[in-house]
Tab-separated table of C-alpha atoms and ligand atoms in Angstrom:
chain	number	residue	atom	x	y	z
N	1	UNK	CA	130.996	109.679	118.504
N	2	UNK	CA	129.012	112.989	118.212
N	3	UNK	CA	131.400	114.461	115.514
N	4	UNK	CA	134.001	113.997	113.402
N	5	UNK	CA	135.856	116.298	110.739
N	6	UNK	CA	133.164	116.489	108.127
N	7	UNK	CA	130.933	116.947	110.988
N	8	UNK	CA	128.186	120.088	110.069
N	9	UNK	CA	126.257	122.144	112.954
N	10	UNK	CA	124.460	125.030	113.038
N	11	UNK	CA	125.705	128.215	114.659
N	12	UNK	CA	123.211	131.386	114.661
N	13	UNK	CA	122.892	131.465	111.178
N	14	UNK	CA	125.695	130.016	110.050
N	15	UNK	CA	126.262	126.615	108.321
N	16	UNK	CA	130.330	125.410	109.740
N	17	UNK	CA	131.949	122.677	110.727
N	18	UNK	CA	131.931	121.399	114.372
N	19	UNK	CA	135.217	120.844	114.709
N	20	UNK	CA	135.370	125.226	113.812
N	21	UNK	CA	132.243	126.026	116.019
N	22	UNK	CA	133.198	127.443	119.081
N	23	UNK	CA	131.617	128.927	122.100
N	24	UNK	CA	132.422	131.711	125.107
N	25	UNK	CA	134.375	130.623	128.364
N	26	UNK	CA	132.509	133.189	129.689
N	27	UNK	CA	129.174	132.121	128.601
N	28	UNK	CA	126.430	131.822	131.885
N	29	UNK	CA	125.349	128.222	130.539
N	30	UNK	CA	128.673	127.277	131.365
N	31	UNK	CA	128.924	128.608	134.430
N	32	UNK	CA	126.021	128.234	136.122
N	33	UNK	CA	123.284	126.321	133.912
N	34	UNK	CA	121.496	128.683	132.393
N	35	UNK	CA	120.436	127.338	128.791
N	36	UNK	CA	117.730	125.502	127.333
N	37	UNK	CA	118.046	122.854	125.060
N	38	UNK	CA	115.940	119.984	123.090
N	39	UNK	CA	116.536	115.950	122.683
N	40	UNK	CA	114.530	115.029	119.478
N	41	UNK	CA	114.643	112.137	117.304
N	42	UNK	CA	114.804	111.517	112.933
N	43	UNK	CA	114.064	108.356	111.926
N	44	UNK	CA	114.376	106.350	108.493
N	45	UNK	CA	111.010	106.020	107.168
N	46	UNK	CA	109.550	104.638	103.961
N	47	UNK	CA	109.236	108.809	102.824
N	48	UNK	CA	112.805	109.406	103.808
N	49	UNK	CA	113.993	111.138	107.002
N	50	UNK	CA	110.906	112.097	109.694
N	51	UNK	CA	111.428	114.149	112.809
N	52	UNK	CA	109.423	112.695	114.928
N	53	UNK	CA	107.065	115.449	116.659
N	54	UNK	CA	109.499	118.259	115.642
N	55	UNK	CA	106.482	121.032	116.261
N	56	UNK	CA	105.915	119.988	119.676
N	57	UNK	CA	109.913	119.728	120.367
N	58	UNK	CA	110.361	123.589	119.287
N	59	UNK	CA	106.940	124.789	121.098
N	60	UNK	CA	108.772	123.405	124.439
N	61	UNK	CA	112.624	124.876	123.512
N	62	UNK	CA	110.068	128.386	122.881
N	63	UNK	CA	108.444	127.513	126.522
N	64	UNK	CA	111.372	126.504	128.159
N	65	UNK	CA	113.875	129.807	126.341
N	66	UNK	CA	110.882	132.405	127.605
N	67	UNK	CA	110.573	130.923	131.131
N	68	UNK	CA	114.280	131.112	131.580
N	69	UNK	CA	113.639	134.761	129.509
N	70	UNK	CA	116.549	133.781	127.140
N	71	UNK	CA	116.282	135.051	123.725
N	72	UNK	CA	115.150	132.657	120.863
N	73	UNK	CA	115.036	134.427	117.860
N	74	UNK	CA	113.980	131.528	115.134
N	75	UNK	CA	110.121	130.102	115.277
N	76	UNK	CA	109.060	127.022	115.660
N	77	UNK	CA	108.555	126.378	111.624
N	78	UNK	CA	112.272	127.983	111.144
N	79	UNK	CA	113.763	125.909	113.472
N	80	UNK	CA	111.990	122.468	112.162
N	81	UNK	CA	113.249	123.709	108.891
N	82	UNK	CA	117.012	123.934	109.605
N	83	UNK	CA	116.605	120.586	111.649
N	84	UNK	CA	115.846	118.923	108.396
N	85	UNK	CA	118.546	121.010	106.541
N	86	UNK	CA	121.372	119.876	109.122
N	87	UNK	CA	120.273	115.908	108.379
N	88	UNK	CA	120.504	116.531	104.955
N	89	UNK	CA	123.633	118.092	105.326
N	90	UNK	CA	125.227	115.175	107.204
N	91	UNK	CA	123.889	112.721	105.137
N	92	UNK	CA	121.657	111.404	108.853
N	93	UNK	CA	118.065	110.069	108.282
N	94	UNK	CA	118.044	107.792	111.652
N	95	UNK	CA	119.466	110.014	113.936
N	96	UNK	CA	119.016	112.594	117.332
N	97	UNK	CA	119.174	116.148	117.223
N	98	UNK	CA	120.117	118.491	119.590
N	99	UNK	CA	119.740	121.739	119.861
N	100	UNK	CA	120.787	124.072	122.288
N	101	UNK	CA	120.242	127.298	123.323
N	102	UNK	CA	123.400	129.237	125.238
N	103	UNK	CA	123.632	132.376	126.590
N	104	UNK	CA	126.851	134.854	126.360
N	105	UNK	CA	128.989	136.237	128.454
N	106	UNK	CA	127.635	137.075	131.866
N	107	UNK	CA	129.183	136.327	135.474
N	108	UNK	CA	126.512	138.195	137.218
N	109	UNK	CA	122.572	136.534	138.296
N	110	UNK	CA	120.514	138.286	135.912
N	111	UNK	CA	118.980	136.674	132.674
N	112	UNK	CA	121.436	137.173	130.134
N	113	UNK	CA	121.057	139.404	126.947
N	114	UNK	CA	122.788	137.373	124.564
N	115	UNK	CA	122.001	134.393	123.654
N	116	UNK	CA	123.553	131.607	120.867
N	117	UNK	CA	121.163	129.237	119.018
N	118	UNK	CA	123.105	125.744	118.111
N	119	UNK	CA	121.447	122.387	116.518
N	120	UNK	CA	123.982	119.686	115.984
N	121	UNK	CA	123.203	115.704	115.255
N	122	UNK	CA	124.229	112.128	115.388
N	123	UNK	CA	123.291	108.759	115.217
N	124	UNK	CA	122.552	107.642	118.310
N	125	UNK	CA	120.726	104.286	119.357
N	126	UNK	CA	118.414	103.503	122.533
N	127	UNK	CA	118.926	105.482	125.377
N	128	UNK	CA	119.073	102.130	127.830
N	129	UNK	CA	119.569	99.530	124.741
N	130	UNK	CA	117.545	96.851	123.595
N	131	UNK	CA	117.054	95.041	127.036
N	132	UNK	CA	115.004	95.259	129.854
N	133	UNK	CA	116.929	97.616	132.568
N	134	UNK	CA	117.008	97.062	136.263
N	135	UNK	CA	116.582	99.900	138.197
N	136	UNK	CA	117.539	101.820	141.384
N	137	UNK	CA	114.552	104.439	143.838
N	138	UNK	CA	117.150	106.952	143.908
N	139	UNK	CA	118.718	108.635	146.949
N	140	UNK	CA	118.143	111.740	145.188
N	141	UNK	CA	114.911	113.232	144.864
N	142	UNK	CA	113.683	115.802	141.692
N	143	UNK	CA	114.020	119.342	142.523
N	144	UNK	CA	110.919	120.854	144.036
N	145	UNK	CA	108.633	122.596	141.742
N	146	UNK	CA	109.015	125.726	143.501
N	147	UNK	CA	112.565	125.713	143.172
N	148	UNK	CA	112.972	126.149	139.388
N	149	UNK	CA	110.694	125.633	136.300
N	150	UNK	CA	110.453	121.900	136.851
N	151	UNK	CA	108.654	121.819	133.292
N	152	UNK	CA	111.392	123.564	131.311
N	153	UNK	CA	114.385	121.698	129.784
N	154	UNK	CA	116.596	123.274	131.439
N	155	UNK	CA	120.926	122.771	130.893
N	156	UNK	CA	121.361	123.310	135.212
N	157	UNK	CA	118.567	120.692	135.830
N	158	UNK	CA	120.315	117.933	133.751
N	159	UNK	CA	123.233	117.959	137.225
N	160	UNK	CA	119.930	116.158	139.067
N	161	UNK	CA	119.482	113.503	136.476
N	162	UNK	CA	123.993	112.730	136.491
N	163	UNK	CA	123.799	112.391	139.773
N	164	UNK	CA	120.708	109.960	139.873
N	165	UNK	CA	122.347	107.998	136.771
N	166	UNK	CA	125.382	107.935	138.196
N	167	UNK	CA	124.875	106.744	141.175
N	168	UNK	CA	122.664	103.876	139.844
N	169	UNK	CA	125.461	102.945	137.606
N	170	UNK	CA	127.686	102.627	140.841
N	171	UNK	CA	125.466	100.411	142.351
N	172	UNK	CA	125.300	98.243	139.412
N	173	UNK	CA	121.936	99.345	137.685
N	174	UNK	CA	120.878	100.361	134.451
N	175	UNK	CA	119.232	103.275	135.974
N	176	UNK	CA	117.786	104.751	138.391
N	177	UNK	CA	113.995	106.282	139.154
N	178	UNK	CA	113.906	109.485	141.533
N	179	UNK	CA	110.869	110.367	143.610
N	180	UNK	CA	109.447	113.884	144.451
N	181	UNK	CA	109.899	115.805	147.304
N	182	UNK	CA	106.600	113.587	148.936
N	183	UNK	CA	108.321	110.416	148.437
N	184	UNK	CA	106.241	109.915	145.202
N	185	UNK	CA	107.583	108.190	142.133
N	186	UNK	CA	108.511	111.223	139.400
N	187	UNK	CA	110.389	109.716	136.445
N	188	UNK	CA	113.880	108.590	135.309
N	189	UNK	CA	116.783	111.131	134.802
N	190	UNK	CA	115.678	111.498	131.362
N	191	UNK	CA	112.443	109.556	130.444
N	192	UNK	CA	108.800	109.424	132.208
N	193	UNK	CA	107.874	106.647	133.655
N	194	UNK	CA	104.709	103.798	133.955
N	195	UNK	CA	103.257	100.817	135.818
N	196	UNK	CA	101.275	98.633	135.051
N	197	UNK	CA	98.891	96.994	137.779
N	198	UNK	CA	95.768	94.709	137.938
N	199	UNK	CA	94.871	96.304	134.022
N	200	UNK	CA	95.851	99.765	134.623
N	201	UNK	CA	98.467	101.600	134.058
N	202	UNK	CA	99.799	104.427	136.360
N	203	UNK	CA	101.752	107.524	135.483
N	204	UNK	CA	102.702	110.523	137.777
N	205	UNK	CA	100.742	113.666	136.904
N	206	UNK	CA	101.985	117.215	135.778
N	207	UNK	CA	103.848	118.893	138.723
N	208	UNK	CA	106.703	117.223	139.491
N	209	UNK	CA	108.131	115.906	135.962
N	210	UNK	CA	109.101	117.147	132.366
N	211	UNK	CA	105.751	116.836	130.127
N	212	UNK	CA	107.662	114.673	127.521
N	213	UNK	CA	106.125	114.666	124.169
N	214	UNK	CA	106.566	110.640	124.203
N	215	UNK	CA	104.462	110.520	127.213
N	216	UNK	CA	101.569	112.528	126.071
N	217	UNK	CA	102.073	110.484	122.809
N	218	UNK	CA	101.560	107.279	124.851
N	219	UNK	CA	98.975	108.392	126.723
N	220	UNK	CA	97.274	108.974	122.831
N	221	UNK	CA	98.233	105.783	122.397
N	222	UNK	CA	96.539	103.898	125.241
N	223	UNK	CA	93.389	106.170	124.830
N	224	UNK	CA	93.264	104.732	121.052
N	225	UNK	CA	94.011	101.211	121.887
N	226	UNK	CA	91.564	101.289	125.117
N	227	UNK	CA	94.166	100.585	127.535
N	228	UNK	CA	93.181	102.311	131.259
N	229	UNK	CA	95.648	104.734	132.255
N	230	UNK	CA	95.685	106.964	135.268
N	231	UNK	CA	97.498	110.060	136.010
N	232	UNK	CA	98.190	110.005	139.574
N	233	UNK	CA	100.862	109.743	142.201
N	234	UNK	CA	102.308	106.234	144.008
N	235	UNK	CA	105.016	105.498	146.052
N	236	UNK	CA	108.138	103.606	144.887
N	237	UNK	CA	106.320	100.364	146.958
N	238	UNK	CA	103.288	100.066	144.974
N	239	UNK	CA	106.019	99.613	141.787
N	240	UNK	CA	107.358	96.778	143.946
N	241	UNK	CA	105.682	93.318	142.682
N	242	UNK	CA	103.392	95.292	140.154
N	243	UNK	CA	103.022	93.805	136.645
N	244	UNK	CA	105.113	95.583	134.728
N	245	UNK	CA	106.434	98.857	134.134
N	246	UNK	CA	108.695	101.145	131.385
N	247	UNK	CA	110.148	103.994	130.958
N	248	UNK	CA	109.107	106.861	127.554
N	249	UNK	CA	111.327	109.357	126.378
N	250	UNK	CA	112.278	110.345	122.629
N	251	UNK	CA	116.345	109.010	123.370
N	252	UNK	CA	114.818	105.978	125.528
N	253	UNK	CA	111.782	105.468	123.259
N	254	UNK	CA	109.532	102.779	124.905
N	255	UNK	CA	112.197	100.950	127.716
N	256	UNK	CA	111.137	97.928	129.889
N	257	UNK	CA	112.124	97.573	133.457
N	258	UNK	CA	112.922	94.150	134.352
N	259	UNK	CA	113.219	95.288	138.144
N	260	UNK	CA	112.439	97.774	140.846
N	261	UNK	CA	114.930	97.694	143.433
N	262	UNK	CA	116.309	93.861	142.693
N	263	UNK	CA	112.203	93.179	142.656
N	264	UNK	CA	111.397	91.690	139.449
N	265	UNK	CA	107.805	92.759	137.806
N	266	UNK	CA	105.506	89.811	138.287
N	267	UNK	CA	104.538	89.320	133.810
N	268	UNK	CA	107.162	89.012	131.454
N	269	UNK	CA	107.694	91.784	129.243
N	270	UNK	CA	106.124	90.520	126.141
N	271	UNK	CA	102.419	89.834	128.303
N	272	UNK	CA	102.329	93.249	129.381
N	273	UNK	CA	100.921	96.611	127.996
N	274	UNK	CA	104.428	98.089	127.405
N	275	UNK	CA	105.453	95.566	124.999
N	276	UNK	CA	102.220	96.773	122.885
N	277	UNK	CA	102.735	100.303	123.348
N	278	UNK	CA	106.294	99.813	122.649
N	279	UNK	CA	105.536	98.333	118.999
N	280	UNK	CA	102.699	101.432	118.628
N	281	UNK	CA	104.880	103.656	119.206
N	282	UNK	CA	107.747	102.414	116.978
N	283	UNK	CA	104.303	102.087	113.797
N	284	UNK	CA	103.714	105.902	115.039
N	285	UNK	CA	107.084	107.344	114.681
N	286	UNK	CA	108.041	105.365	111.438
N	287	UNK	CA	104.363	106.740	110.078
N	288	UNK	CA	103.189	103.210	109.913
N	289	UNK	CA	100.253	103.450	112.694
N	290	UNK	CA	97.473	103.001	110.302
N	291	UNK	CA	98.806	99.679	112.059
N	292	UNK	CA	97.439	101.127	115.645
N	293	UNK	CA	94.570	99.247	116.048
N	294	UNK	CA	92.834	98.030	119.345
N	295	UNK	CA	94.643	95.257	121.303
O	1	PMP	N1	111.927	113.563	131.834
O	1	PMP	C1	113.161	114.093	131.720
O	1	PMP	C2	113.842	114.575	132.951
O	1	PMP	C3	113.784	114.163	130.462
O	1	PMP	O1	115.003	114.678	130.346
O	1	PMP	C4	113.117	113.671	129.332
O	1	PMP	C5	113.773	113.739	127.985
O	1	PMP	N2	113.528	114.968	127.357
O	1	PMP	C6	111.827	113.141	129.498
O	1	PMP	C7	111.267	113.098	130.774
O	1	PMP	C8	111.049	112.623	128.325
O	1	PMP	O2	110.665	113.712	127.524
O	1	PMP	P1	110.441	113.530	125.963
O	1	PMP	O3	109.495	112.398	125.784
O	1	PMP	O4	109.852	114.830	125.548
O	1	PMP	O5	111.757	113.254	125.364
């Protein structure tokens, strides 16, 4: 699925095939989670291939690389250049792109002083599919802000969101929702999350959650198309019964939930403001939101 034989990645510098590229049993990403990495999106628009918000993608790989203080040694503008290069070198125009940064050999606790810059792609489709998922409140909650850099993608964070997946999937869910350490809603193991009630919609606030780029572009959204939306923390029980609510993330895109803990949302989908902001967003990142327009 990710690669095949003609398969072309990136490697510090070097243009080989995946099936050739190769990286360090020793390496401390491997061991114990220390890398950094981005999830960003191409899609097939009417100018050819567009990476959807590829500046703001390598400004948080930069943030997240110097808060773990692993080296990155390409800039932003570098990087979004090789991302195009690599989907023009696998023939991908609707596709996701992930690159990685991975540190060298190093058993010990200290920040590493090698490090390995890797950008590989495939064609991936939604995150959660086409339907509206049903979702779990999670046993497990996101790690405390105080406990790592909450707002860095960070490889060791990702065991949080397998866990919280996993265990969702278990229990026969789509996915699951985690809360803070407070009991307040957070987001999904790999999207941000909204609600929608009475005409407003509701989104945790910085502190607890990865600032996704989709997020602050829906927030730009809702600000365009007038649509109220708050930045502040709930509980899991004020999601129960509300009107509607969704999931952003660049692999998810714009997801409906069709329940909260077997409790169904009270509008259907289509009546609610994430069915609008869902087709925004799809006009924004195909360049076609000179179609945004007040709703
Ligand atoms: N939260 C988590 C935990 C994530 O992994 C992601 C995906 N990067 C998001 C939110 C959404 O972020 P973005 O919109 O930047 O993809």
């Amino acid at each position: 699925m990710y690669f095949n034989d003609q398969t072309i990645v990136f490697l510090d510098g070097q243009w080989i095939k995946a099936k050739d590229a190769q990286a360090g049993l020793y390496a401390q990403t491997l061991h114990y989670g220390n890398g950094v990495f981005e999830g960003i999106r191409a899609y097939h628009t009417k100018e050819g291939a567009h990476i959807f918000a590829a500046g703001e993608h390598f400004k948080r790989l930069h943030y997240s690389a110097s808060r773990m203080q692993i080296a990155l040694p390409y800039s932003e503008e570098e990087l979004t250049q090789i991302a195009y290069q690599l989907l023009e070198k696998n023939g991908l125009s609707d596709a996701y792109i992930r690159p990685l940064v991975f540190t060298g050999a190093n058993m010990s606790l200290t920040t590493p002083e090698e490090s390995h810059v890797f950008l590989c792609a495939w064609r991936w489709g939604k995150l959660l599919g086409d339907q509206l998922v049903h979702v779990m409140t999670s046993s497990f909650c996101r790690p405390h802000p105080k406990s790592c850099f909450i707002d860095a993608k960070v490889v060791g964070h990702y065991t949080n969101s397998i866990l919280a997946t996993t265990e969702a999937r278990q229990k026969g869910f789509d996915e699951a929702l985690l809360l803070d350490v407070d009991g307040f809603v957070s987001e999904g193991p790999g999207a941000n999350f909204f609600v929608e009630r009475q005409g407003v919609l509701y989104t945790p606030p910085l502190g607890s959650i990865l600032p996704g780029i989709t997020r602050r572009h829906v927030l730009d959204i809702c600000q365009k198309a007038g649509i109220p939306v708050r930045q502040e923390r709930f509980t899991p029980e004020t999601v129960h019964g509300a009107d509607g609510a969704f999931f952003v993330g660049t692999a998810a895109e714009v997801t409906g939930l069709a329940s909260l803990d077997h409790k169904k949302f009270r509008r259907a989908w289509k009546n609610t403001f994430g069915a609008a902001i869902q087709s925004l967003y799809k006009a924004r990142v195909l360049k076609e939101d000179n179609k945004e327009a007040f709703i």
